[in-house]
XYZ file of C-alpha atoms in Angstrom:
274
model
C 98.727 54.592 -70.274
C 97.429 51.010 -70.011
C 97.284 49.460 -66.569
C 98.453 46.097 -67.905
C 101.118 44.646 -70.157
C 101.056 41.379 -72.109
C 104.111 39.316 -72.989
C 103.082 38.393 -76.547
C 105.612 35.565 -76.708
C 104.041 33.854 -73.683
C 100.359 34.706 -74.186
C 98.373 31.925 -75.881
C 95.115 33.947 -75.946
C 93.260 31.389 -73.813
C 91.037 34.159 -72.385
C 91.398 32.989 -68.792
C 92.321 36.483 -67.591
C 89.084 37.900 -69.041
C 86.983 35.083 -67.613
C 88.433 35.513 -64.124
C 88.362 39.315 -63.847
C 85.795 40.107 -61.100
C 85.263 43.641 -62.438
C 84.735 42.473 -66.051
C 87.180 45.050 -67.381
C 89.142 42.644 -69.624
C 87.788 41.425 -72.948
C 89.306 39.144 -75.542
C 90.072 40.324 -79.072
C 91.849 38.665 -81.983
C 95.020 40.387 -80.835
C 94.601 39.143 -77.273
C 93.376 40.631 -73.966
C 92.197 44.241 -74.074
C 90.673 46.646 -71.573
C 87.183 48.052 -71.800
C 86.743 51.815 -71.793
C 87.243 53.264 -68.301
C 88.884 50.068 -67.065
C 91.328 51.815 -64.755
C 88.444 53.394 -62.848
C 86.796 50.025 -62.190
C 89.878 47.890 -61.514
C 89.883 46.713 -57.876
C 93.599 45.831 -57.983
C 92.962 42.252 -56.839
C 95.671 40.763 -59.072
C 93.540 37.804 -60.135
C 94.451 38.309 -63.780
C 98.149 38.005 -62.947
C 97.625 35.066 -60.567
C 95.433 33.016 -62.913
C 97.553 33.228 -66.066
C 99.275 29.818 -66.496
C 101.909 31.296 -68.811
C 102.866 34.251 -66.555
C 102.152 36.482 -69.561
C 99.961 39.036 -67.775
C 101.405 41.947 -65.772
C 99.760 44.966 -64.172
C 101.400 48.343 -63.716
C 101.536 47.596 -59.976
C 102.028 43.809 -60.048
C 104.109 41.399 -62.108
C 104.156 37.569 -61.927
C 107.557 37.517 -60.245
C 106.203 39.717 -57.435
C 103.613 37.066 -56.552
C 104.082 34.126 -54.202
C 104.127 30.922 -56.291
C 101.544 28.283 -55.420
C 103.503 25.185 -54.448
C 101.634 21.948 -55.105
C 103.432 20.121 -52.312
C 102.220 22.730 -49.804
C 98.535 22.635 -50.778
C 96.456 21.136 -47.963
C 94.690 17.860 -48.540
C 91.167 17.424 -47.165
C 92.583 15.530 -44.179
C 95.220 18.179 -43.540
C 92.646 20.964 -43.734
C 90.347 19.192 -41.276
C 93.182 18.501 -38.858
C 94.464 22.071 -39.115
C 91.088 23.699 -38.476
C 89.795 21.291 -35.844
C 93.018 21.390 -33.846
C 92.790 25.161 -33.377
C 92.246 26.058 -29.736
C 91.535 29.309 -27.928
C 94.642 29.888 -25.810
C 94.078 31.448 -22.387
C 97.312 30.471 -20.639
C 100.492 32.089 -21.906
C 104.190 31.717 -21.191
C 105.952 34.687 -19.647
C 107.755 35.237 -22.918
C 107.623 38.221 -25.284
C 106.527 37.803 -28.889
C 109.362 38.795 -31.260
C 108.377 41.775 -33.377
C 109.588 40.232 -36.631
C 107.442 37.136 -36.107
C 104.380 39.223 -35.243
C 104.831 41.351 -38.347
C 105.191 38.233 -40.502
C 101.914 36.812 -39.149
C 100.128 40.148 -39.593
C 101.345 40.205 -43.195
C 99.666 36.838 -43.699
C 96.490 38.069 -41.974
C 96.353 40.953 -44.443
C 95.689 38.358 -47.169
C 92.167 37.867 -45.785
C 89.447 38.807 -48.275
C 87.957 42.297 -48.074
C 84.988 43.805 -49.899
C 86.052 45.023 -53.365
C 89.654 44.459 -52.252
C 89.563 47.742 -50.333
C 91.913 46.323 -47.676
C 90.829 48.825 -44.984
C 92.076 46.828 -41.987
C 94.607 48.514 -39.710
C 96.343 47.036 -36.690
C 97.118 48.361 -33.225
C 99.490 46.263 -31.130
C 99.538 46.764 -27.360
C 102.720 45.058 -26.235
C 104.137 44.333 -22.803
C 102.797 43.468 -19.345
C 102.276 47.066 -18.218
C 100.608 48.178 -21.428
C 98.278 45.176 -21.487
C 97.555 45.717 -17.783
C 96.351 49.247 -18.507
C 93.889 47.828 -21.051
C 92.624 45.377 -18.437
C 92.245 48.167 -15.868
C 90.047 50.177 -18.232
C 87.907 47.099 -18.853
C 87.507 46.554 -15.107
C 86.453 50.201 -14.697
C 83.766 49.591 -17.300
C 82.674 46.447 -15.449
C 82.392 48.357 -12.152
C 80.224 50.917 -13.898
C 78.091 48.191 -15.534
C 77.652 46.473 -12.171
C 76.010 49.626 -10.814
C 74.041 50.720 -13.857
C 73.161 47.426 -15.583
C 73.040 44.800 -12.812
C 71.130 42.248 -14.895
C 73.677 42.355 -17.689
C 76.499 42.276 -15.138
C 75.008 39.184 -13.532
C 74.563 37.471 -16.901
C 78.269 37.917 -17.710
C 79.476 37.263 -14.149
C 81.206 40.634 -13.990
C 81.279 40.789 -10.197
C 83.473 37.688 -10.041
C 85.832 39.105 -12.652
C 86.160 42.325 -10.658
C 86.775 40.436 -7.418
C 89.461 38.289 -9.033
C 91.101 41.395 -10.526
C 91.213 43.073 -7.113
C 92.996 39.963 -5.797
C 95.599 40.143 -8.565
C 94.098 37.605 -10.994
C 93.575 38.869 -14.538
C 90.672 37.086 -16.193
C 90.193 39.915 -18.683
C 93.454 39.900 -20.656
C 94.709 36.601 -19.202
C 98.211 38.019 -18.672
C 98.771 37.828 -22.421
C 102.074 39.326 -23.623
C 100.229 41.437 -26.148
C 96.825 42.344 -27.584
C 96.222 42.986 -31.261
C 93.341 45.273 -32.246
C 91.867 45.383 -35.750
C 90.282 48.682 -36.723
C 89.230 50.538 -39.853
C 87.861 53.801 -41.143
C 84.121 54.283 -40.763
C 84.078 55.254 -44.457
C 84.029 51.552 -45.382
C 80.573 49.917 -44.996
C 82.180 46.474 -44.803
C 84.788 47.472 -42.201
C 83.475 45.209 -39.425
C 83.352 42.127 -41.634
C 86.748 42.890 -43.133
C 88.298 43.209 -39.661
C 86.653 40.014 -38.427
C 87.979 38.066 -41.398
C 91.476 39.465 -40.904
C 91.399 38.528 -37.204
C 90.238 35.019 -38.139
C 93.172 34.712 -40.549
C 95.472 35.960 -37.803
C 94.358 33.411 -35.240
C 94.670 30.606 -37.789
C 98.149 31.691 -38.878
C 99.584 32.038 -35.357
C 99.984 28.296 -34.533
C 102.357 27.934 -37.489
C 104.706 30.222 -35.561
C 104.178 28.376 -32.245
C 101.865 31.155 -31.051
C 98.291 31.042 -29.812
C 95.447 33.489 -29.357
C 92.022 34.077 -27.909
C 89.403 36.637 -28.849
C 89.413 39.366 -26.201
C 85.658 39.614 -25.855
C 85.572 41.723 -22.687
C 88.061 44.166 -24.168
C 86.069 44.539 -27.352
C 82.790 45.009 -25.459
C 84.364 47.662 -23.268
C 85.776 49.510 -26.267
C 82.279 50.097 -27.626
C 80.811 51.156 -24.271
C 83.597 52.779 -22.264
C 84.913 56.048 -23.775
C 87.964 56.049 -21.510
C 89.284 52.886 -23.165
C 88.680 54.280 -26.634
C 90.466 57.482 -25.626
C 93.367 55.498 -24.206
C 93.891 53.632 -27.477
C 93.931 56.904 -29.448
C 92.558 55.551 -32.697
C 92.345 58.058 -35.549
C 89.142 60.077 -35.767
C 86.223 58.303 -37.444
C 87.869 54.907 -37.054
C 86.337 52.010 -35.112
C 87.856 48.962 -33.455
C 86.074 45.796 -34.597
C 87.882 43.148 -32.592
C 90.892 42.229 -30.499
C 92.991 39.116 -29.955
C 95.171 38.188 -27.006
C 98.382 36.693 -28.398
C 101.307 34.809 -26.889
C 103.182 31.531 -26.616
C 100.843 28.836 -25.227
C 101.770 27.513 -21.807
C 99.918 24.234 -22.356
C 99.735 21.703 -25.185
C 96.564 20.036 -26.483
C 96.441 16.369 -27.422
C 92.975 16.005 -28.923
C 90.258 18.076 -30.581
C 86.891 18.163 -28.749
C 83.768 17.273 -30.642
C 81.469 20.100 -31.701
C 77.783 20.193 -32.635
C 76.854 18.765 -36.005
C 76.074 21.481 -38.570
C 72.496 22.764 -38.643
C 71.811 22.743 -42.384
C 68.710 23.598 -44.379
C 68.680 23.351 -48.162
C 66.487 25.648 -50.198
C 65.133 24.229 -53.440
C 64.326 27.607 -54.937
């Protein structure tokens, strides 16, 4: 059984589907698009062939044109809009005491899942730690790791100012999880060589999508460092066997509003002539 179907009344045999296919499994014939031998084995299920067809003539056994989100010209970012959108992003470290609705979070995570992954494997999985008490337990594990690091790796502890963080924690000030309403972890099976990159890209998509829903985020660097070095935290999160966490974001409604975008360093560029 073929993995694709062509609407012969719509297809104009322009060959765009064959040109675009990243796996090179489509070839053009006089009758129209055709699959090479063994095509199903090599298809990465990216849907490019369906998305690129201007006539909506191409369908896959798992994806039809009407199942795809249409690209609306009026919603496409201009260069100015793209610059404003990206430069106005801020790391949010002050959050309102307000829970994040589950339906909104799931909508944003659905968008984040559109981030590119190697060979369209889509290995990224999400763990959401929600609520003050649950987030506080994560912070407590991180502080335990910091106390251990202070004794066993004093130079590293000094470099990252861990003693101050511990002192503030003991006085009731959370500089680890910043009293965020929730933390989102991205993890994946160790079977995927690109898992770390795939998770990082998905987290980047997540943090960029959140402001559109009036939410903000900040990379939870201390949490992620502790996960890789403190077995008690890893055990607490109970990830599946042979799965690794590759990043975490604190998420919530920003308490403060920003009115300007700070300047950053100019790009350090070197061109290679070959």
